[in-house]
PDB file of C-alpha atoms in Angstrom:
ATOM      1  CA  MET A   1     -29.304   1.121  20.398  1.00  0.00           C
ATOM      2  CA  THR A   2     -30.760   2.336  17.087  1.00  0.00           C
ATOM      3  CA  THR A   3     -28.610   3.823  14.349  1.00  0.00           C
ATOM      4  CA  MET A   4     -30.070   7.268  15.046  1.00  0.00           C
ATOM      5  CA  LEU A   5     -29.239   7.091  18.747  1.00  0.00           C
ATOM      6  CA  ARG A   6     -25.759   5.887  17.945  1.00  0.00           C
ATOM      7  CA  ALA A   7     -25.239   8.817  15.624  1.00  0.00           C
ATOM      8  CA  ILE A   8     -26.432  11.233  18.310  1.00  0.00           C
ATOM      9  CA  ALA A   9     -24.065   9.682  20.824  1.00  0.00           C
ATOM     10  CA  ALA A  10     -21.235  10.064  18.355  1.00  0.00           C
ATOM     11  CA  LEU A  11     -22.002  13.722  17.807  1.00  0.00           C
ATOM     12  CA  VAL A  12     -22.091  14.399  21.531  1.00  0.00           C
ATOM     13  CA  ALA A  13     -18.854  12.537  22.241  1.00  0.00           C
ATOM     14  CA  GLY A  14     -17.140  12.964  18.895  1.00  0.00           C
ATOM     15  CA  CYS A  15     -13.546  14.000  19.309  1.00  0.00           C
ATOM     16  CA  ALA A  16     -14.849  16.374  21.992  1.00  0.00           C
ATOM     17  CA  LEU A  17     -14.470  20.130  21.981  1.00  0.00           C
ATOM     18  CA  PRO A  18     -10.887  21.115  22.806  1.00  0.00           C
ATOM     19  CA  LEU A  19      -9.751  22.331  26.175  1.00  0.00           C
ATOM     20  CA  LEU A  20      -7.545  24.774  24.267  1.00  0.00           C
ATOM     21  CA  ALA A  21      -4.415  23.661  26.108  1.00  0.00           C
ATOM     22  CA  VAL A  22      -1.555  23.924  23.676  1.00  0.00           C
ATOM     23  CA  VAL A  23       0.713  20.876  23.637  1.00  0.00           C
ATOM     24  CA  PRO A  24       4.217  20.726  22.160  1.00  0.00           C
ATOM     25  CA  ALA A  25       4.423  18.699  18.985  1.00  0.00           C
ATOM     26  CA  LEU A  26       6.188  18.751  15.641  1.00  0.00           C
ATOM     27  CA  ALA A  27       4.950  18.226  12.129  1.00  0.00           C
ATOM     28  CA  GLU A  28       7.049  15.100  11.903  1.00  0.00           C
ATOM     29  CA  ASP A  29       6.172  13.460  15.205  1.00  0.00           C
ATOM     30  CA  PRO A  30       6.899   9.723  14.975  1.00  0.00           C
ATOM     31  CA  PRO A  31       3.904   7.385  14.704  1.00  0.00           C
ATOM     32  CA  ASP A  32       2.970   4.784  17.246  1.00  0.00           C
ATOM     33  CA  PRO A  33       5.170   1.648  17.032  1.00  0.00           C
ATOM     34  CA  ALA A  34       2.338  -0.275  15.407  1.00  0.00           C
ATOM     35  CA  GLU A  35       2.178   2.309  12.632  1.00  0.00           C
ATOM     36  CA  GLN A  36       5.923   2.556  12.035  1.00  0.00           C
ATOM     37  CA  PRO A  37       6.627   1.784   8.357  1.00  0.00           C
ATOM     38  CA  PRO A  38       9.534  -0.364   7.136  1.00  0.00           C
ATOM     39  CA  VAL A  39      12.670   1.727   6.757  1.00  0.00           C
ATOM     40  CA  LEU A  40      14.707  -0.288   4.292  1.00  0.00           C
ATOM     41  CA  ALA A  41      14.466   0.105   0.549  1.00  0.00           C
ATOM     42  CA  GLN A  42      13.070  -2.974  -1.148  1.00  0.00           C
ATOM     43  CA  LYS A  43      15.684  -5.081  -2.926  1.00  0.00           C
ATOM     44  CA  PRO A  44      15.207  -7.742  -5.592  1.00  0.00           C
ATOM     45  CA  PRO A  45      15.957 -11.308  -4.410  1.00  0.00           C
ATOM     46  CA  GLY A  46      19.570 -12.308  -4.601  1.00  0.00           C
ATOM     47  CA  ARG A  47      20.952  -8.799  -5.045  1.00  0.00           C
ATOM     48  CA  ALA A  48      23.269  -7.026  -2.619  1.00  0.00           C
ATOM     49  CA  GLU A  49      22.583  -3.488  -3.831  1.00  0.00           C
ATOM     50  CA  GLU A  50      19.862  -1.460  -5.465  1.00  0.00           C
ATOM     51  CA  PRO A  51      20.720  -0.084  -8.916  1.00  0.00           C
ATOM     52  CA  ARG A  52      21.515   3.621  -8.935  1.00  0.00           C
ATOM     53  CA  VAL A  53      19.099   5.955 -10.638  1.00  0.00           C
ATOM     54  CA  ARG A  54      20.072   9.387 -11.947  1.00  0.00           C
ATOM     55  CA  ALA A  55      18.189  12.432 -10.748  1.00  0.00           C
ATOM     56  CA  GLY A  56      15.063  13.032 -12.792  1.00  0.00           C
ATOM     57  CA  GLU A  57      15.100   9.578 -14.378  1.00  0.00           C
ATOM     58  CA  PRO A  58      11.720   7.782 -13.958  1.00  0.00           C
ATOM     59  CA  PRO A  59      11.483   4.100 -13.024  1.00  0.00           C
ATOM     60  CA  VAL A  60      11.151   1.763 -15.991  1.00  0.00           C
ATOM     61  CA  ARG A  61      10.140  -1.586 -14.546  1.00  0.00           C
ATOM     62  CA  ALA A  62       7.082  -3.221 -13.064  1.00  0.00           C
ATOM     63  CA  GLU A  63       6.292  -3.413  -9.340  1.00  0.00           C
ATOM     64  CA  GLN A  64       6.537  -7.218  -9.502  1.00  0.00           C
ATOM     65  CA  PRO A  65       9.494  -7.796 -11.828  1.00  0.00           C
ATOM     66  CA  SER A  66      10.047 -10.903 -13.882  1.00  0.00           C
ATOM     67  CA  ASP A  67      13.403 -12.671 -13.742  1.00  0.00           C
ATOM     68  CA  GLU A  68      14.480 -10.882 -16.930  1.00  0.00           C
ATOM     69  CA  ALA A  69      13.612  -7.416 -15.562  1.00  0.00           C
ATOM     70  CA  GLU A  70      15.084  -8.064 -12.128  1.00  0.00           C
ATOM     71  CA  GLU A  71      18.314  -6.221 -12.823  1.00  0.00           C
ATOM     72  CA  SER A  72      16.630  -2.865 -13.543  1.00  0.00           C
ATOM     73  CA  VAL A  73      14.002  -2.682 -10.792  1.00  0.00           C
ATOM     74  CA  THR A  74      13.886   0.378  -8.514  1.00  0.00           C
ATOM     75  CA  ILE A  75      11.072   0.763  -5.987  1.00  0.00           C
ATOM     76  CA  LEU A  76      11.122   3.598  -3.477  1.00  0.00           C
ATOM     77  CA  MET A  77      10.301   2.537   0.077  1.00  0.00           C
ATOM     78  CA  PRO A  78      10.002   4.450   3.373  1.00  0.00           C
ATOM     79  CA  GLY A  79      13.468   5.382   4.568  1.00  0.00           C
ATOM     80  CA  ALA A  80      14.775   6.073   1.058  1.00  0.00           C
ATOM     81  CA  ARG A  81      16.514   9.404   0.386  1.00  0.00           C
ATOM     82  CA  GLY A  82      17.762  11.349  -2.564  1.00  0.00           C
ATOM     83  CA  ASP A  83      16.811  13.166  -5.740  1.00  0.00           C
ATOM     84  CA  MET A  84      14.288  10.535  -6.783  1.00  0.00           C
ATOM     85  CA  VAL A  85      12.351  10.933  -3.523  1.00  0.00           C
ATOM     86  CA  GLN A  86      12.408  14.706  -3.950  1.00  0.00           C
ATOM     87  CA  GLN A  87      11.028  14.236  -7.450  1.00  0.00           C
ATOM     88  CA  LEU A  88       8.253  12.091  -5.959  1.00  0.00           C
ATOM     89  CA  GLN A  89       7.449  14.812  -3.416  1.00  0.00           C
ATOM     90  CA  ARG A  90       7.385  17.401  -6.195  1.00  0.00           C
ATOM     91  CA  ARG A  91       4.920  15.392  -8.282  1.00  0.00           C
ATOM     92  CA  LEU A  92       2.702  14.759  -5.252  1.00  0.00           C
ATOM     93  CA  ARG A  93       2.675  18.471  -4.459  1.00  0.00           C
ATOM     94  CA  GLU A  94       1.836  19.380  -8.062  1.00  0.00           C
ATOM     95  CA  HIS A  95      -1.217  17.130  -7.811  1.00  0.00           C
ATOM     96  CA  GLY A  96      -2.297  18.551  -4.420  1.00  0.00           C
ATOM     97  CA  PHE A  97      -1.376  15.606  -2.180  1.00  0.00           C
ATOM     98  CA  TYR A  98       1.821  16.636  -0.384  1.00  0.00           C
ATOM     99  CA  PHE A  99       2.423  19.754   1.701  1.00  0.00           C
ATOM    100  CA  GLY A 100       5.472  18.756   3.735  1.00  0.00           C
ATOM    101  CA  PRO A 101       9.092  19.844   3.172  1.00  0.00           C
ATOM    102  CA  MET A 102      10.811  19.031  -0.121  1.00  0.00           C
ATOM    103  CA  ASN A 103      13.585  17.258   1.743  1.00  0.00           C
ATOM    104  CA  GLY A 104      14.167  14.187  -0.409  1.00  0.00           C
ATOM    105  CA  LYS A 105      13.296  11.898   2.516  1.00  0.00           C
ATOM    106  CA  TYR A 106      10.644   9.214   2.196  1.00  0.00           C
ATOM    107  CA  ASP A 107       9.302   9.926   5.671  1.00  0.00           C
ATOM    108  CA  ILE A 108       5.886   9.349   7.213  1.00  0.00           C
ATOM    109  CA  GLN A 109       4.382  12.510   5.691  1.00  0.00           C
ATOM    110  CA  THR A 110       5.512  11.446   2.232  1.00  0.00           C
ATOM    111  CA  ARG A 111       4.030   8.020   2.882  1.00  0.00           C
ATOM    112  CA  TYR A 112       0.653   9.540   3.789  1.00  0.00           C
ATOM    113  CA  ALA A 113       0.694  11.540   0.536  1.00  0.00           C
ATOM    114  CA  VAL A 114       1.548   8.407  -1.450  1.00  0.00           C
ATOM    115  CA  TRP A 115      -1.398   6.587   0.141  1.00  0.00           C
ATOM    116  CA  GLY A 116      -3.747   9.443  -0.742  1.00  0.00           C
ATOM    117  CA  PHE A 117      -2.564   9.531  -4.342  1.00  0.00           C
ATOM    118  CA  GLN A 118      -2.832   5.768  -4.716  1.00  0.00           C
ATOM    119  CA  LYS A 119      -6.367   5.713  -3.313  1.00  0.00           C
ATOM    120  CA  SER A 120      -7.437   8.558  -5.597  1.00  0.00           C
ATOM    121  CA  ARG A 121      -6.343   6.378  -8.537  1.00  0.00           C
ATOM    122  CA  ARG A 122      -8.171   3.293  -7.278  1.00  0.00           C
ATOM    123  CA  MET A 123      -4.906   1.662  -6.239  1.00  0.00           C
ATOM    124  CA  ARG A 124      -4.407  -0.208  -3.005  1.00  0.00           C
ATOM    125  CA  PRO A 125      -2.455   2.026  -0.573  1.00  0.00           C
ATOM    126  CA  MET A 126       1.042   0.574  -0.312  1.00  0.00           C
ATOM    127  CA  ASN A 127       4.413   1.905   0.802  1.00  0.00           C
ATOM    128  CA  GLY A 128       6.308   0.974  -2.357  1.00  0.00           C
ATOM    129  CA  VAL A 129       6.449   3.478  -5.219  1.00  0.00           C
ATOM    130  CA  GLY A 130       7.222   1.914  -8.585  1.00  0.00           C
ATOM    131  CA  PRO A 131       6.351   2.474 -12.262  1.00  0.00           C
ATOM    132  CA  LYS A 132       2.591   2.122 -11.803  1.00  0.00           C
ATOM    133  CA  VAL A 133       2.558   5.112  -9.456  1.00  0.00           C
ATOM    134  CA  TRP A 134       4.823   7.205 -11.695  1.00  0.00           C
ATOM    135  CA  GLN A 135       2.633   6.448 -14.701  1.00  0.00           C
ATOM    136  CA  GLU A 136      -0.493   7.613 -12.867  1.00  0.00           C
ATOM    137  CA  PHE A 137       0.983  11.095 -12.436  1.00  0.00           C
ATOM    138  CA  ASP A 138       0.514  11.640 -16.184  1.00  0.00           C
ATOM    139  CA  ARG A 139      -3.024  10.293 -16.360  1.00  0.00           C
ATOM    140  CA  PRO A 140      -6.292  12.183 -15.721  1.00  0.00           C
ATOM    141  CA  ARG A 141      -7.841  12.041 -12.268  1.00  0.00           C
ATOM    142  CA  ARG A 142     -10.226   9.087 -11.950  1.00  0.00           C
ATOM    143  CA  LEU A 143     -12.344   9.941  -8.919  1.00  0.00           C
ATOM    144  CA  ARG A 144     -15.583  11.789  -9.518  1.00  0.00           C
ATOM    145  CA  PRO A 145     -16.953  14.482  -7.184  1.00  0.00           C
ATOM    146  CA  LEU A 146     -19.236  13.209  -4.431  1.00  0.00           C
ATOM    147  CA  VAL A 147     -21.508  16.219  -4.974  1.00  0.00           C
ATOM    148  CA  PRO A 148     -21.233  17.138  -8.694  1.00  0.00           C
ATOM    149  CA  LYS A 149     -23.675  20.047  -8.361  1.00  0.00           C
ATOM    150  CA  GLY A 150     -22.334  21.278  -5.037  1.00  0.00           C
ATOM    151  CA  PRO A 151     -20.924  24.765  -4.398  1.00  0.00           C
ATOM    152  CA  ALA A 152     -17.833  25.755  -6.335  1.00  0.00           C
ATOM    153  CA  ASP A 153     -15.856  25.935  -3.075  1.00  0.00           C
ATOM    154  CA  ARG A 154     -16.407  23.023  -0.715  1.00  0.00           C
ATOM    155  CA  VAL A 155     -14.883  20.098   1.183  1.00  0.00           C
ATOM    156  CA  GLU A 156     -15.869  16.523   0.371  1.00  0.00           C
ATOM    157  CA  ILE A 157     -15.116  13.599   2.702  1.00  0.00           C
ATOM    158  CA  ASN A 158     -15.372  10.120   1.215  1.00  0.00           C
ATOM    159  CA  LEU A 159     -15.791   7.545   3.984  1.00  0.00           C
ATOM    160  CA  THR A 160     -15.580   4.629   1.561  1.00  0.00           C
ATOM    161  CA  ASP A 161     -12.236   5.644   0.083  1.00  0.00           C
ATOM    162  CA  GLN A 162     -11.018   7.467   3.214  1.00  0.00           C
ATOM    163  CA  LEU A 163     -10.195  10.593   1.246  1.00  0.00           C
ATOM    164  CA  LEU A 164     -10.787  14.315   1.790  1.00  0.00           C
ATOM    165  CA  THR A 165     -10.891  16.682  -1.188  1.00  0.00           C
ATOM    166  CA  VAL A 166     -11.056  20.465  -1.244  1.00  0.00           C
ATOM    167  CA  TYR A 167     -12.618  22.125  -4.289  1.00  0.00           C
ATOM    168  CA  ARG A 168     -11.977  25.663  -5.445  1.00  0.00           C
ATOM    169  CA  HIS A 169     -13.917  26.952  -8.453  1.00  0.00           C
ATOM    170  CA  ARG A 170     -15.166  23.359  -8.905  1.00  0.00           C
ATOM    171  CA  ARG A 171     -11.645  21.996  -9.297  1.00  0.00           C
ATOM    172  CA  PRO A 172      -9.885  19.716  -6.769  1.00  0.00           C
ATOM    173  CA  VAL A 173      -6.892  21.560  -5.305  1.00  0.00           C
ATOM    174  CA  LEU A 174      -6.132  19.437  -2.232  1.00  0.00           C
ATOM    175  CA  THR A 175      -6.695  15.724  -1.654  1.00  0.00           C
ATOM    176  CA  SER A 176      -5.663  13.923   1.501  1.00  0.00           C
ATOM    177  CA  HIS A 177      -5.543  10.454   2.968  1.00  0.00           C
ATOM    178  CA  VAL A 178      -7.704  10.478   6.111  1.00  0.00           C
ATOM    179  CA  SER A 179      -8.819   8.215   8.924  1.00  0.00           C
ATOM    180  CA  THR A 180     -12.426   8.643  10.051  1.00  0.00           C
ATOM    181  CA  GLY A 181     -14.630   7.111  12.748  1.00  0.00           C
ATOM    182  CA  ALA A 182     -13.935   3.434  13.418  1.00  0.00           C
ATOM    183  CA  GLY A 183     -17.633   2.596  13.651  1.00  0.00           C
ATOM    184  CA  VAL A 184     -17.344   0.824  17.012  1.00  0.00           C
ATOM    185  CA  HIS A 185     -18.471   1.454  20.572  1.00  0.00           C
ATOM    186  CA  TYR A 186     -15.747   2.809  22.824  1.00  0.00           C
ATOM    187  CA  CYS A 187     -15.143   3.781  26.437  1.00  0.00           C
ATOM    188  CA  GLU A 188     -12.006   5.821  26.939  1.00  0.00           C
ATOM    189  CA  ALA A 189     -10.864   8.387  29.517  1.00  0.00           C
ATOM    190  CA  GLY A 190     -14.296   8.274  31.136  1.00  0.00           C
ATOM    191  CA  HIS A 191     -16.100   8.934  27.839  1.00  0.00           C
ATOM    192  CA  CYS A 192     -18.241   6.338  26.066  1.00  0.00           C
ATOM    193  CA  GLY A 193     -19.915   6.540  22.683  1.00  0.00           C
ATOM    194  CA  TYR A 194     -19.904   5.303  19.118  1.00  0.00           C
ATOM    195  CA  ALA A 195     -16.995   6.208  16.860  1.00  0.00           C
ATOM    196  CA  ILE A 196     -19.043   7.449  13.924  1.00  0.00           C
ATOM    197  CA  THR A 197     -18.297  10.163  11.380  1.00  0.00           C
ATOM    198  CA  PRO A 198     -21.830  11.248  10.408  1.00  0.00           C
ATOM    199  CA  VAL A 199     -22.933  11.335   6.779  1.00  0.00           C
ATOM    200  CA  GLY A 200     -24.637  14.517   5.623  1.00  0.00           C
ATOM    201  CA  ASP A 201     -24.323  18.146   4.558  1.00  0.00           C
ATOM    202  CA  PHE A 202     -22.574  20.411   7.044  1.00  0.00           C
ATOM    203  CA  LYS A 203     -20.682  23.683   7.379  1.00  0.00           C
ATOM    204  CA  VAL A 204     -17.562  24.613   9.315  1.00  0.00           C
ATOM    205  CA  TYR A 205     -18.768  26.460  12.400  1.00  0.00           C
ATOM    206  CA  ARG A 206     -15.670  26.649  14.591  1.00  0.00           C
ATOM    207  CA  ARG A 207     -11.884  26.836  14.103  1.00  0.00           C
ATOM    208  CA  ALA A 208      -9.286  25.967  16.762  1.00  0.00           C
ATOM    209  CA  PRO A 209      -5.721  26.815  15.678  1.00  0.00           C
ATOM    210  CA  GLY A 210      -2.607  24.919  16.683  1.00  0.00           C
ATOM    211  CA  TRP A 211      -2.407  21.923  19.000  1.00  0.00           C
ATOM    212  CA  THR A 212      -5.294  21.555  21.431  1.00  0.00           C
ATOM    213  CA  HIS A 213      -6.107  18.806  23.904  1.00  0.00           C
ATOM    214  CA  SER A 214      -9.415  17.010  24.222  1.00  0.00           C
ATOM    215  CA  PRO A 215     -10.377  14.164  26.568  1.00  0.00           C
ATOM    216  CA  LEU A 216      -9.825  11.778  23.653  1.00  0.00           C
ATOM    217  CA  GLY A 217      -6.473  13.036  22.401  1.00  0.00           C
ATOM    218  CA  GLU A 218      -4.493  15.811  20.724  1.00  0.00           C
ATOM    219  CA  MET A 219      -5.823  17.691  17.712  1.00  0.00           C
ATOM    220  CA  PHE A 220      -4.091  20.141  15.373  1.00  0.00           C
ATOM    221  CA  ASN A 221      -5.758  23.003  13.475  1.00  0.00           C
ATOM    222  CA  SER A 222      -9.263  21.700  14.119  1.00  0.00           C
ATOM    223  CA  LEU A 223     -12.142  22.637  11.826  1.00  0.00           C
ATOM    224  CA  TYR A 224     -15.448  21.664  13.479  1.00  0.00           C
ATOM    225  CA  PHE A 225     -18.366  20.968  11.157  1.00  0.00           C
ATOM    226  CA  THR A 226     -20.946  19.258  13.403  1.00  0.00           C
ATOM    227  CA  GLY A 227     -21.115  18.811  17.180  1.00  0.00           C
ATOM    228  CA  GLY A 228     -17.714  17.704  18.455  1.00  0.00           C
ATOM    229  CA  ILE A 229     -16.680  16.314  15.051  1.00  0.00           C
ATOM    230  CA  ALA A 230     -13.814  18.080  13.296  1.00  0.00           C
ATOM    231  CA  MET A 231     -11.276  17.758  10.524  1.00  0.00           C
ATOM    232  CA  HIS A 232      -7.925  17.987  12.273  1.00  0.00           C
ATOM    233  CA  GLY A 233      -4.253  17.178  11.968  1.00  0.00           C
ATOM    234  CA  SER A 234      -2.884  14.117  13.707  1.00  0.00           C
ATOM    235  CA  SER A 235       0.565  12.578  14.050  1.00  0.00           C
ATOM    236  CA  VAL A 236      -0.919   9.152  13.299  1.00  0.00           C
ATOM    237  CA  VAL A 237      -3.292   8.636  10.351  1.00  0.00           C
ATOM    238  CA  PRO A 238      -3.757   4.876   9.829  1.00  0.00           C
ATOM    239  CA  THR A 239      -4.971   3.274   6.612  1.00  0.00           C
ATOM    240  CA  LYS A 240      -8.162   2.102   8.321  1.00  0.00           C
ATOM    241  CA  PRO A 241     -10.928   4.154   9.994  1.00  0.00           C
ATOM    242  CA  SER A 242      -9.563   4.529  13.530  1.00  0.00           C
ATOM    243  CA  SER A 243     -10.783   7.800  15.051  1.00  0.00           C
ATOM    244  CA  HIS A 244     -13.495   8.488  17.626  1.00  0.00           C
ATOM    245  CA  GLY A 245     -15.480  10.244  14.891  1.00  0.00           C
ATOM    246  CA  CYS A 246     -13.261  13.081  13.732  1.00  0.00           C
ATOM    247  CA  VAL A 247     -11.507  13.194  10.369  1.00  0.00           C
ATOM    248  CA  ARG A 248      -7.773  12.803  10.934  1.00  0.00           C
ATOM    249  CA  ILE A 249      -5.410  14.249   8.342  1.00  0.00           C
ATOM    250  CA  PRO A 250      -1.589  14.533   8.202  1.00  0.00           C
ATOM    251  CA  VAL A 251      -0.191  17.534  10.068  1.00  0.00           C
ATOM    252  CA  PRO A 252       1.373  19.376   7.075  1.00  0.00           C
ATOM    253  CA  THR A 253      -1.908  18.988   5.193  1.00  0.00           C
ATOM    254  CA  ALA A 254      -3.765  20.375   8.204  1.00  0.00           C
ATOM    255  CA  VAL A 255      -1.608  23.505   7.988  1.00  0.00           C
ATOM    256  CA  ARG A 256      -2.644  24.017   4.373  1.00  0.00           C
ATOM    257  CA  LEU A 257      -6.287  23.075   4.973  1.00  0.00           C
ATOM    258  CA  TYR A 258      -6.648  25.510   7.873  1.00  0.00           C
ATOM    259  CA  LYS A 259      -5.462  28.378   5.656  1.00  0.00           C
ATOM    260  CA  MET A 260      -7.941  27.455   2.925  1.00  0.00           C
ATOM    261  CA  VAL A 261     -11.163  26.651   4.792  1.00  0.00           C
ATOM    262  CA  PRO A 262     -13.092  29.483   6.525  1.00  0.00           C
ATOM    263  CA  ILE A 263     -16.093  29.422   8.836  1.00  0.00           C
ATOM    264  CA  GLY A 264     -19.168  28.627   6.769  1.00  0.00           C
ATOM    265  CA  GLU A 265     -17.355  26.382   4.267  1.00  0.00           C
ATOM    266  CA  PRO A 266     -19.716  23.605   3.087  1.00  0.00           C
ATOM    267  CA  VAL A 267     -18.616  20.098   4.099  1.00  0.00           C
ATOM    268  CA  TYR A 268     -20.185  17.037   2.470  1.00  0.00           C
ATOM    269  CA  VAL A 269     -19.685  13.589   3.998  1.00  0.00           C
ATOM    270  CA  ARG A 270     -20.676  10.588   1.918  1.00  0.00           C
ATOM    271  CA  GLY A 271     -20.107   6.832   1.752  1.00  0.00           C
ATOM    272  CA  LYS A 272     -19.679   4.234   4.480  1.00  0.00           C
ATOM    273  CA  ILE A 273     -16.840   2.308   6.093  1.00  0.00           C
TER     274      ILE A 273
END
């Protein structure tokens, strides 16, 4: 099948238009077992306890400590709690990456925001948050717009970096880790097609609030921009492209995105997986 035919098949199948059947779900639904992050804070070799860090005090050591620095290392990992995690959530929110509760818990939503921030700074997405991440909060944004001369208000989806960015008055105000089409042929629930998120210039043409059900899964606050392809919230947003063609985003971010993006909003998809 040619690339063009594959793209057409993807648009027809996509994530499918919703059946508009509301399903119960929470913003902090647990991920699939394969996506469950480690829940213990990382500890330096040979140590029984992590050093305590006062509220508001930034980390001061490297992610990979030397033997001399071993005694002062503090790296936040999923499952951690406390003032330092709340400070992390606050900094992520200030930079437009985190829209969950400021609960001081390094939960899955915080992890998604950390991944998005790391990717926006050309860092490999990892669970651990150490000095390199904290230092990046005080440095200028590195990623350039995909469409420098695009409309002042728009959504950009970067397939290469797996990032979504919303611009208002030509300034990025929301950036999210996403998972787009896996780029493979699939047959699921009686539907077959190619899991492709199409590249091009689009506009939001349909909005579906809340949780809806499609033949290929549950979708939250869906914003359709071409065929059956939408930006939508999902309880599971892996690091790799894994969707049937839609653009998966974390649920709390989907709440914010749905409030910001109206019908007719330009959507630009660029890059490749």
